[in-house]
XYZ file of C-alpha atoms in Angstrom:
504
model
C 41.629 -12.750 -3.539
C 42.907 -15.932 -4.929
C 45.683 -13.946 -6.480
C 46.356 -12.511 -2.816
C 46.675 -15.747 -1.803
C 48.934 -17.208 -4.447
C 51.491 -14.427 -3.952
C 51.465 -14.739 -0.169
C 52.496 -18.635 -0.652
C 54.938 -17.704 -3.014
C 56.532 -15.269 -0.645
C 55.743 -18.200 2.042
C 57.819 -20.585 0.041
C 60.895 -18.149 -1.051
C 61.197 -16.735 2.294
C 61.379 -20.719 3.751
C 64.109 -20.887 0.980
C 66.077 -18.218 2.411
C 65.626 -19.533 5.647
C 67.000 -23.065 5.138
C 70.164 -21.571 2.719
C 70.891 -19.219 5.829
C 70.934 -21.238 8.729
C 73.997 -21.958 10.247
C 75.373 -25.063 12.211
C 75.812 -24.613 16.382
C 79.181 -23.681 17.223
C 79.652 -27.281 19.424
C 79.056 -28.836 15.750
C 82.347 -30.508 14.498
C 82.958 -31.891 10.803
C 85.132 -34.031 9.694
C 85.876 -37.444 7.332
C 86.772 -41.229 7.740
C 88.776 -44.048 6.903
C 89.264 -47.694 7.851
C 92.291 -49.276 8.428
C 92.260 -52.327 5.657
C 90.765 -49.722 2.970
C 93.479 -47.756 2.638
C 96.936 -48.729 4.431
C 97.863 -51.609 1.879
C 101.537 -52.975 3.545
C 99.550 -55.987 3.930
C 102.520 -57.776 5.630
C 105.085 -55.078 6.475
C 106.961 -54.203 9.731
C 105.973 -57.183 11.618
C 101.890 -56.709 10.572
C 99.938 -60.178 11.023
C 97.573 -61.331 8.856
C 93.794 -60.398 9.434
C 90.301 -62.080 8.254
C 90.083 -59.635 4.709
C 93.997 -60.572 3.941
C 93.075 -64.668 4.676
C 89.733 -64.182 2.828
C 90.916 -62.253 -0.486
C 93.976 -64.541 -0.993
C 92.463 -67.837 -0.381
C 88.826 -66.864 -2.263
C 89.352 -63.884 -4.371
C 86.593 -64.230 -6.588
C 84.913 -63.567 -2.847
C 85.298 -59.473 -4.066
C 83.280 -58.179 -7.137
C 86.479 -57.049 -9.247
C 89.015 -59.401 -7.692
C 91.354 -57.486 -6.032
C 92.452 -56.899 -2.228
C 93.900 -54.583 0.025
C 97.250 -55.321 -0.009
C 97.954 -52.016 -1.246
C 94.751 -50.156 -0.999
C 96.042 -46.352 -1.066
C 99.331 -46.780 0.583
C 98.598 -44.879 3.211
C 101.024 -46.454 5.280
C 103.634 -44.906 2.885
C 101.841 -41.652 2.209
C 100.066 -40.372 5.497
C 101.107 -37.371 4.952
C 99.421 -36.856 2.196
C 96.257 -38.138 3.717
C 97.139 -35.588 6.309
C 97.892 -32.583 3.774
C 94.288 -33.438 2.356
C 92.944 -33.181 5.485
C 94.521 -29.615 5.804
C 93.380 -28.652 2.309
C 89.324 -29.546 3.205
C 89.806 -27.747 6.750
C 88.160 -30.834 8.957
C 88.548 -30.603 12.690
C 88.058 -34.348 13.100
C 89.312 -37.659 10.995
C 88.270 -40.932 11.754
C 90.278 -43.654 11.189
C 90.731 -47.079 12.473
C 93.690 -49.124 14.029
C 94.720 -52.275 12.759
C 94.153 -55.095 15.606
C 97.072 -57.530 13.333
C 99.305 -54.453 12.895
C 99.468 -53.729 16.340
C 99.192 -57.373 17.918
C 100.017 -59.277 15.418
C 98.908 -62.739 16.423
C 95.774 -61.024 17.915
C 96.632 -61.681 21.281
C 98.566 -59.156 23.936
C 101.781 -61.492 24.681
C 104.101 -59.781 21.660
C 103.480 -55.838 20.682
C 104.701 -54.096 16.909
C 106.290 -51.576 18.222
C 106.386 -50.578 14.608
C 102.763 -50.856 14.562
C 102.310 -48.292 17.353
C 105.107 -46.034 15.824
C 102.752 -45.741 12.593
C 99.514 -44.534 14.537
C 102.122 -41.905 16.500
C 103.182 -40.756 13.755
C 100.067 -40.112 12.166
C 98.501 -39.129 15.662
C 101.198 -36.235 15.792
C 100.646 -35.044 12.269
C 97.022 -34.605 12.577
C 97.792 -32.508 16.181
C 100.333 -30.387 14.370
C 97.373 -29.059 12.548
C 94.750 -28.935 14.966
C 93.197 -31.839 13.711
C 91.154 -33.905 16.426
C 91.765 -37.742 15.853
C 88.948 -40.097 16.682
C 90.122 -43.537 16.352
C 87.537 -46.691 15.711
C 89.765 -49.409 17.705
C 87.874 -52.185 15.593
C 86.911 -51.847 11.665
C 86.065 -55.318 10.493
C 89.654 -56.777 10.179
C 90.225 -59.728 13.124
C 93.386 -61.079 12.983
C 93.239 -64.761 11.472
C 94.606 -66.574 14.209
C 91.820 -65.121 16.810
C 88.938 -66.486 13.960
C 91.000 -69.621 13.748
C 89.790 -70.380 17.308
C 86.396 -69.226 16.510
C 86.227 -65.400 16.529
C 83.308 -63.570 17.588
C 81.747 -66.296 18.162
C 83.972 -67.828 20.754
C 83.199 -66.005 24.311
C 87.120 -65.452 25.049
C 86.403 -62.650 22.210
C 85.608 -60.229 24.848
C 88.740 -60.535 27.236
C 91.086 -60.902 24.057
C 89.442 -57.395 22.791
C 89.550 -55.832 26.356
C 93.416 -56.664 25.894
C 93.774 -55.323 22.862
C 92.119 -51.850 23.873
C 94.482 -51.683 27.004
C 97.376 -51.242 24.680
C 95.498 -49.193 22.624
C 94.247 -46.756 25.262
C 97.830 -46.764 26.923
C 99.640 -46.169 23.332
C 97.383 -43.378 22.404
C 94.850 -42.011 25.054
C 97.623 -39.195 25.904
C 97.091 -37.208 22.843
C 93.620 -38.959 21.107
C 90.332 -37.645 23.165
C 87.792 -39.643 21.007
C 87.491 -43.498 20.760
C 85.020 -45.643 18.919
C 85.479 -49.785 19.857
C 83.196 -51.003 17.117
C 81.993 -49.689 14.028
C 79.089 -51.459 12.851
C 78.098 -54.711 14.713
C 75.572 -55.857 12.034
C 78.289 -55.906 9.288
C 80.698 -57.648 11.305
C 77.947 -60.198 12.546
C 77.274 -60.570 9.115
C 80.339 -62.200 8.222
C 78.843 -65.077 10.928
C 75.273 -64.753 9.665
C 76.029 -64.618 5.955
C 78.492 -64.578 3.217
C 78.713 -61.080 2.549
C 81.069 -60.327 4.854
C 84.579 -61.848 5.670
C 85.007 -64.929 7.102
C 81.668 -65.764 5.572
C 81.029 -68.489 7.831
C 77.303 -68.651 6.728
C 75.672 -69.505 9.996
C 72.043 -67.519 9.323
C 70.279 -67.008 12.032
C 72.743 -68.611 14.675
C 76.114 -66.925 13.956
C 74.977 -63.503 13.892
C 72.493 -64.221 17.024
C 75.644 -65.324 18.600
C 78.279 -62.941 17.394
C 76.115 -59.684 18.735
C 76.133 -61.160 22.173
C 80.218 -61.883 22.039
C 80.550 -58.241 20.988
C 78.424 -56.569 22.921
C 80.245 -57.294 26.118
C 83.287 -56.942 24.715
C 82.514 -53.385 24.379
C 81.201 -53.152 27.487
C 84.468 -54.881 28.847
C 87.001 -52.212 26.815
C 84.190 -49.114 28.008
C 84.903 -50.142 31.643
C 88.589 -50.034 31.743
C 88.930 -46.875 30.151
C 86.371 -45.422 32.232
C 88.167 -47.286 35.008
C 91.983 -46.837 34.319
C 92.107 -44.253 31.909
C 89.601 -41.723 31.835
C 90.953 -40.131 35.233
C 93.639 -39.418 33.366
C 93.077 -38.833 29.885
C 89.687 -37.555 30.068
C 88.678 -38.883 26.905
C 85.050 -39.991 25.768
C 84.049 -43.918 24.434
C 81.300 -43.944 21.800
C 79.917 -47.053 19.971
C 79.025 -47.334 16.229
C 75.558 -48.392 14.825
C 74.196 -48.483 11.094
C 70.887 -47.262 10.822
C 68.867 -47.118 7.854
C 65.808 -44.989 7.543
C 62.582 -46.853 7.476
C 59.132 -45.736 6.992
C 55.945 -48.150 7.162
C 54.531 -48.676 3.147
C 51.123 -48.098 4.033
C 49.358 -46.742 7.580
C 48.313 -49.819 8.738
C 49.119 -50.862 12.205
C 50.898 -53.904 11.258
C 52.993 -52.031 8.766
C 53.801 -49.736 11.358
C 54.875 -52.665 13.859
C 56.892 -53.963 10.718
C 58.752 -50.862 11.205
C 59.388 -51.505 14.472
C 60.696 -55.101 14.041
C 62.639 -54.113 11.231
C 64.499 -51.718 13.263
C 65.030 -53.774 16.313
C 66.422 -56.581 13.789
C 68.643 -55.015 11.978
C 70.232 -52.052 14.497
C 68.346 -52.489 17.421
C 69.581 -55.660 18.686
C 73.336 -53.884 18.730
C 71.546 -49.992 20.587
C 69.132 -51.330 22.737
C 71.428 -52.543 25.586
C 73.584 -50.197 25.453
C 71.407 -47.070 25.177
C 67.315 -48.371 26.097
C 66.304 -47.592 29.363
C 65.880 -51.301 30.444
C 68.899 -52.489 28.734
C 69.127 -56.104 27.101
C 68.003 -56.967 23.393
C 64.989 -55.510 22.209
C 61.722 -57.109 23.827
C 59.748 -58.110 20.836
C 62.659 -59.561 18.809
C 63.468 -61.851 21.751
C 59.632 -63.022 21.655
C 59.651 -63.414 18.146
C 63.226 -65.382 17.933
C 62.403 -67.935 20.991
C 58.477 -68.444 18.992
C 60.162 -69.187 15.962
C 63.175 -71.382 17.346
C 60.240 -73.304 19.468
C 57.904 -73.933 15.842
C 61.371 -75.102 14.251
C 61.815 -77.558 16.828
C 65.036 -76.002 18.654
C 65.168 -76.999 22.563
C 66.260 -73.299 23.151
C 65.964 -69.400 21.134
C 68.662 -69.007 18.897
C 69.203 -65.989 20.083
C 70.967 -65.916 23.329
C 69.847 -63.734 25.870
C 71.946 -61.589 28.439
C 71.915 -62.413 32.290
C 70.921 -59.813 34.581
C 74.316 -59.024 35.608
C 75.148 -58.723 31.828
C 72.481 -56.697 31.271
C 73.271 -53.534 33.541
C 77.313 -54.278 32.728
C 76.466 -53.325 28.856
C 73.701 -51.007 29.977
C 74.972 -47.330 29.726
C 78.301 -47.971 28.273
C 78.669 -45.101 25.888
C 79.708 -41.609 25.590
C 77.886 -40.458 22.105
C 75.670 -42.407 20.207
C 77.971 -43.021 16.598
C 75.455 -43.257 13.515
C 76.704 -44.659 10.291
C 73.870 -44.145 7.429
C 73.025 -44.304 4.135
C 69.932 -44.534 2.396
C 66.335 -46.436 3.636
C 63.786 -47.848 2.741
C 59.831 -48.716 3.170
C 58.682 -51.687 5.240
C 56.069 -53.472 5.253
C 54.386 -57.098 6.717
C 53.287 -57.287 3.152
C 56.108 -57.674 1.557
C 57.641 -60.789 3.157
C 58.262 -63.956 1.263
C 60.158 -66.763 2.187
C 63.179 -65.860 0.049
C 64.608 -65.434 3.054
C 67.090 -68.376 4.384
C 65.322 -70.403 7.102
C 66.817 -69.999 10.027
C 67.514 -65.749 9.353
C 66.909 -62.767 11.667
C 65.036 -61.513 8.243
C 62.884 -64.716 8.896
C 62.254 -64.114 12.380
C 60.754 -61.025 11.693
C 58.800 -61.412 8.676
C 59.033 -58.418 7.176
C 59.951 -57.099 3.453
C 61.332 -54.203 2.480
C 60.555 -51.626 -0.482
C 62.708 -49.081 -2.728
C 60.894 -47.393 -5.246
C 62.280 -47.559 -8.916
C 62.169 -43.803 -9.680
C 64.907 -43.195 -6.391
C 68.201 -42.560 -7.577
C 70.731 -45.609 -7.535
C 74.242 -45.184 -6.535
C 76.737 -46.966 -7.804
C 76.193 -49.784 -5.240
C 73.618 -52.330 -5.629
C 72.468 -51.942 -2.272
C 72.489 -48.292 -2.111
C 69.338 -46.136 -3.360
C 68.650 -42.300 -2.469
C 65.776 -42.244 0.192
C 64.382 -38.494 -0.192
C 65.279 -36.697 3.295
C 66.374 -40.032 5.453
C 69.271 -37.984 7.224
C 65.892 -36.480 8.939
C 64.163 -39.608 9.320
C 66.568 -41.624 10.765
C 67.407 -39.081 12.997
C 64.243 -38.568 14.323
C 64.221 -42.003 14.814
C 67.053 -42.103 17.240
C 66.130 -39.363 19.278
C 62.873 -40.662 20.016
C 64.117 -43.742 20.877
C 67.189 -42.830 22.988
C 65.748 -38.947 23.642
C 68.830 -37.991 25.625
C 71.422 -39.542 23.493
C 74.269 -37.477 22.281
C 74.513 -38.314 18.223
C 77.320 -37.937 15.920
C 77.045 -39.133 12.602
C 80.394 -40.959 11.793
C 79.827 -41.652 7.973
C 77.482 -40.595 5.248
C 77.922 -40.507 1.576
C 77.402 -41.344 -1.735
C 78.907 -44.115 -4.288
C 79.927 -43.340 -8.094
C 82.523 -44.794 -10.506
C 85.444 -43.128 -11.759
C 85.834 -39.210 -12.437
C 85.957 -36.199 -10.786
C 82.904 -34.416 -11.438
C 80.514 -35.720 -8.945
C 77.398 -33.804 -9.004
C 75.041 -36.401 -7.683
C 77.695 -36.564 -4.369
C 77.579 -32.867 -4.101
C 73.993 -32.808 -4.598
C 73.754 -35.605 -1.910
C 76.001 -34.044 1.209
C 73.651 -31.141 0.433
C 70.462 -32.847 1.096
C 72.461 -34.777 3.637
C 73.358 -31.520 5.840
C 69.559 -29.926 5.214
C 68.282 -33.175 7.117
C 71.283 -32.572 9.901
C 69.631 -28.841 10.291
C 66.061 -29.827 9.971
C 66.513 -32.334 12.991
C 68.782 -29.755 14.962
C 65.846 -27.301 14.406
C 63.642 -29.853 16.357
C 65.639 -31.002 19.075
C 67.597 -33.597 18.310
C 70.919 -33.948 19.953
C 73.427 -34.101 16.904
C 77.098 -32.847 17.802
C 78.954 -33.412 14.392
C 79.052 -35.130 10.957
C 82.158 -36.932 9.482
C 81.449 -37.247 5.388
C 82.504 -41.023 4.011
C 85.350 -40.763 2.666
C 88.340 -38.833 2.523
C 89.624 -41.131 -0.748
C 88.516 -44.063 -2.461
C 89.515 -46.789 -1.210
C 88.875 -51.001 -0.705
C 85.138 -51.335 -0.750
C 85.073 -54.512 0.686
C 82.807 -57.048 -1.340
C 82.982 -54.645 -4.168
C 86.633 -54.060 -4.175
C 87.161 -50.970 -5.952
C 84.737 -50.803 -8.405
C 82.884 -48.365 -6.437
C 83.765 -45.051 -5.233
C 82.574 -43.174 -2.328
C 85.939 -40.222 -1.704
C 86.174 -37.251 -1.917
C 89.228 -37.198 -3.558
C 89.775 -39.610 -6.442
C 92.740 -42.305 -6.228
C 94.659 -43.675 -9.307
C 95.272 -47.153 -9.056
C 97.375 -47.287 -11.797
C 100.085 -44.824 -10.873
C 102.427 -46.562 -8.211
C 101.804 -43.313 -6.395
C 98.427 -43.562 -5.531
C 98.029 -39.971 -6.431
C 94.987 -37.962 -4.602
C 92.717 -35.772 -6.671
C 89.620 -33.695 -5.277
C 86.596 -34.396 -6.863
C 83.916 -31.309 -7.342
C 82.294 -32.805 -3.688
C 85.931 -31.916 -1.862
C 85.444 -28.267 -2.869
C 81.800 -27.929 -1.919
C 82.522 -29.618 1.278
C 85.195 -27.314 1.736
C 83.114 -24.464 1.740
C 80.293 -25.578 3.550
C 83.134 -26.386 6.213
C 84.370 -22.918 6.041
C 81.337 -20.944 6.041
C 78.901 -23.416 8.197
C 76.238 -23.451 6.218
C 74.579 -24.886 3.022
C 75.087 -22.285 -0.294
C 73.238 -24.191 -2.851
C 74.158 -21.765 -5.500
C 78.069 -22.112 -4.589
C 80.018 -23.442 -7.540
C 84.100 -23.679 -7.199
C 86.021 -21.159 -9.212
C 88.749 -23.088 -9.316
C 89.572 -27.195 -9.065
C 93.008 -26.758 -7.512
C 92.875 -27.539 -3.624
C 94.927 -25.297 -1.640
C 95.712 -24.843 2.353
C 93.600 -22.202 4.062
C 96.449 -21.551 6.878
C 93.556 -19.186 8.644
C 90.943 -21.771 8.997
């Protein structure tokens, strides 16, 4: 009998095996990569481009980035699209994601003088992708403010919103003809951060005031550049508007209540405070944080919350004010009440909350400090969404995984893998996910780390003048699971030349 049994749950197990190696994605499921603008254009100050925040910061405090460098150069993409596109061509992606550059385009940040040869770039590339049936989804904001705009205070200055609403207009009218996908802000926390803290440019430093302030600025100028498309230019162009949030997977250290509520903080600190007015049912920032912010600014002895609170009016303008639901992710970690200490800079949203975080030693580290492997958090975090926003459309808009130099990249490959079993394991159960774009295409300007870590999918030389491309093992598996639309764990290349597939 116990023999019986033992076969029948080995038969159990190898036929889930099959199961999971056969399924395939929907057909509505699009894949794709992506790319910001200051990562990999370089022609820092070509053809009339201004100067933005990472170009002030790196040249006035370059010690700022771990290996010293900047992205004056990056990958030359401005020079060598095509290439970018041709790589594009050789994976077989139906979508790339890449972001405009505000100082490129305006250069002075403001709409009174266009670069025409700003807008001629992003045609040109706009065109190539179409020649190949490659859908472009441009992020209209990537981190890089023109100087002059943070020289009168940024995103923290409330003008923010009609100066970005201006800026979208000409983006919109430049490119809504031929592009059907628009993001206006990819991650809010990281570019509140630069406000809150110094790990982001302009590192202004102000914890626990700046970023309060800086979500609030941002949110309604979203909500401001959603309206006039849907307004002016959705009649026409019939395009969709999506918004870009980091999650990180959580899950409470122990079952306790208050490690479960810990959770819940955690979450509306650090992404929902950028979701919840735009895709909650009651709109505004998340309940409890607000509690927690105005107790704490009260026991500190501030006359009013630090963080500022919507009107009414602003509420229901932000409320609703999204197409998809765009889902940047990485890695998690556990949470728990616990774990706080006052390490913690007083005044910080991490304050307000007091909660601390947990990463066990024995998960795999990437190459970036910050960046851990949290077994299956593609399925947490998704789960995660969907119960919170149940009828949210989801596309995940970056995901990957950080090494140094070299081509063979098994812990990447093994990591898209895992990645895409979480993607099916949530589709399985209901949740709404319409497409995943792998981060990146290339190596490129990490930010704070400059380029001493590596996240593409093709390598980049920074020593040849060139910039020369080279696929990494992870370009050929993605290829394949592109291709065929599912996950072959057994697949190995036969070859590491990347060709065309004119039939895709």
């Amino acid at each position: 009998m116990k023999l019986a049994v033992l076969l029948c749950s080995i038969l159990a197990v190898c036929h889930g095996a099959n199961v999971k190696q056969t399924r395939t994605f929907p057909n509505y499921f699009v894949f794709g990569v992506g790319t910001a603008a200051y990562q990999i254009e370089g022609a820092w100050n070509e053809d009339g481009k201004g100067e933005n925040i990472w170009d002030y910061m790196t040249h006035t405090n370059p010690s700022a980035i771990a290996d010293l460098t900047n992205g004056d150069i990056a990958c030359d993409s401005y020079h060598n699209y095509k290439r970018d596109v041709e790589m594009l061509r050789e994976l077989g992606v139906s979508v790339y994601r890449f972001s405009v550059s505000w100082s490129r385009i305006l250069p002075q940040g403001l709409s009174n003088y266009v670069n025409e040869a700003g807008i001629a770039y992003y045609n040109n590339l706009i065109n190539e992708l179409l020649k190949y049936n490659i859908q472009p989804m441009i992020t209209i904001y990537h981190w890089d403010l023109p100087q002059r705009l943070q020289e009168l205070g940024g995103f923290l200055n409330p003008l923010i919103a009609e100066w970005f609403e201006d800026y979208a207009r000409i983006v919109f009218r430049s490119f809504g003809d031929r592009v059907k996908y628009f993001v206006t802000f990819n991650e809010p926390s990281e570019v509140c951060s630069g406000y809150g803290s110094l790990g982001k440019a302009p590192m202004l430093n102000e914890t626990g005031f700046g970023d309060y302030l800086c979500a609030k600025n941002l949110l309604l100028a979203h909500a401001r550049a959603y309206h006039l498309y849907n307004n002016e230019f959705r009649p026409t162009q019939g395009g969709v508007v999506g918004f870009i949030v980091s999650v990180g997977s959580t899950a409470p250290l122990s079952d306790s209540d208050e490690d479960k509520y810990a959770v819940e903080l955690y979450a509306q600190a650090t992404w929902g405070i950028y979701a919840d007015p735009i895709y909650s049912k009651e709109g505004g920032f998340p309940k409890e944080l607000v509690e927690r912010v105005a107790a704490k600014s009260a026991a500190q002895g501030y006359s009013r919350s630090r963080l500022p609170d919507f009107t009414e009016e602003e509420k229901a303008f932000i409320l609703g004010t999204s197409d998809f639901f765009g889902v940047n992710h990485y890695s998690g970690t556990y949470v728990s009440q616990s774990l706080y200490t006052s390490q913690h800079a007083i005044p910080s949203s991490l304050d307000d909350i007091e909660v601390g975080t947990y990463s066990p030693d024995e998960w795999l580290q990437s190459a970036s400090w910050w960046f851990k492997l949290m077994p299956n958090s593609v399925y947490i975090f998704l789960k995660h969404i969907h119960a919170r926003y149940p009828d949210v459309r989801i596309y995940i808009t970056e995901n990957g995984w950080s090494t140094r130099e070299g081509i063979m990249d098994d812990e990447r490959v093994d990591y898209y893998r895992s990645a895409l079993e979480g993607v099916l394991d949530a589709i399985d159960e209901g949740v709404k996910v319409h497409g995943y774009l792998a981060w990146s295409l290339m190596d490129n300007f990490e930010w704070m780390a400059g380029y001493s870590e590596r996240f593409g999918l093709y390598e980049v030389d920074y020593e040849d003048p060139n910039r020369t491309r080279t696929p990494r093992k992870s370009a050929f598996i993605y290829k394949n699971i592109m291709k065929t639309r599912l996950i072959d764990h057994e697949y190995e290349p036969e070859s590491y030349v990347m060709t065309i597939d004119e039939g895709r």
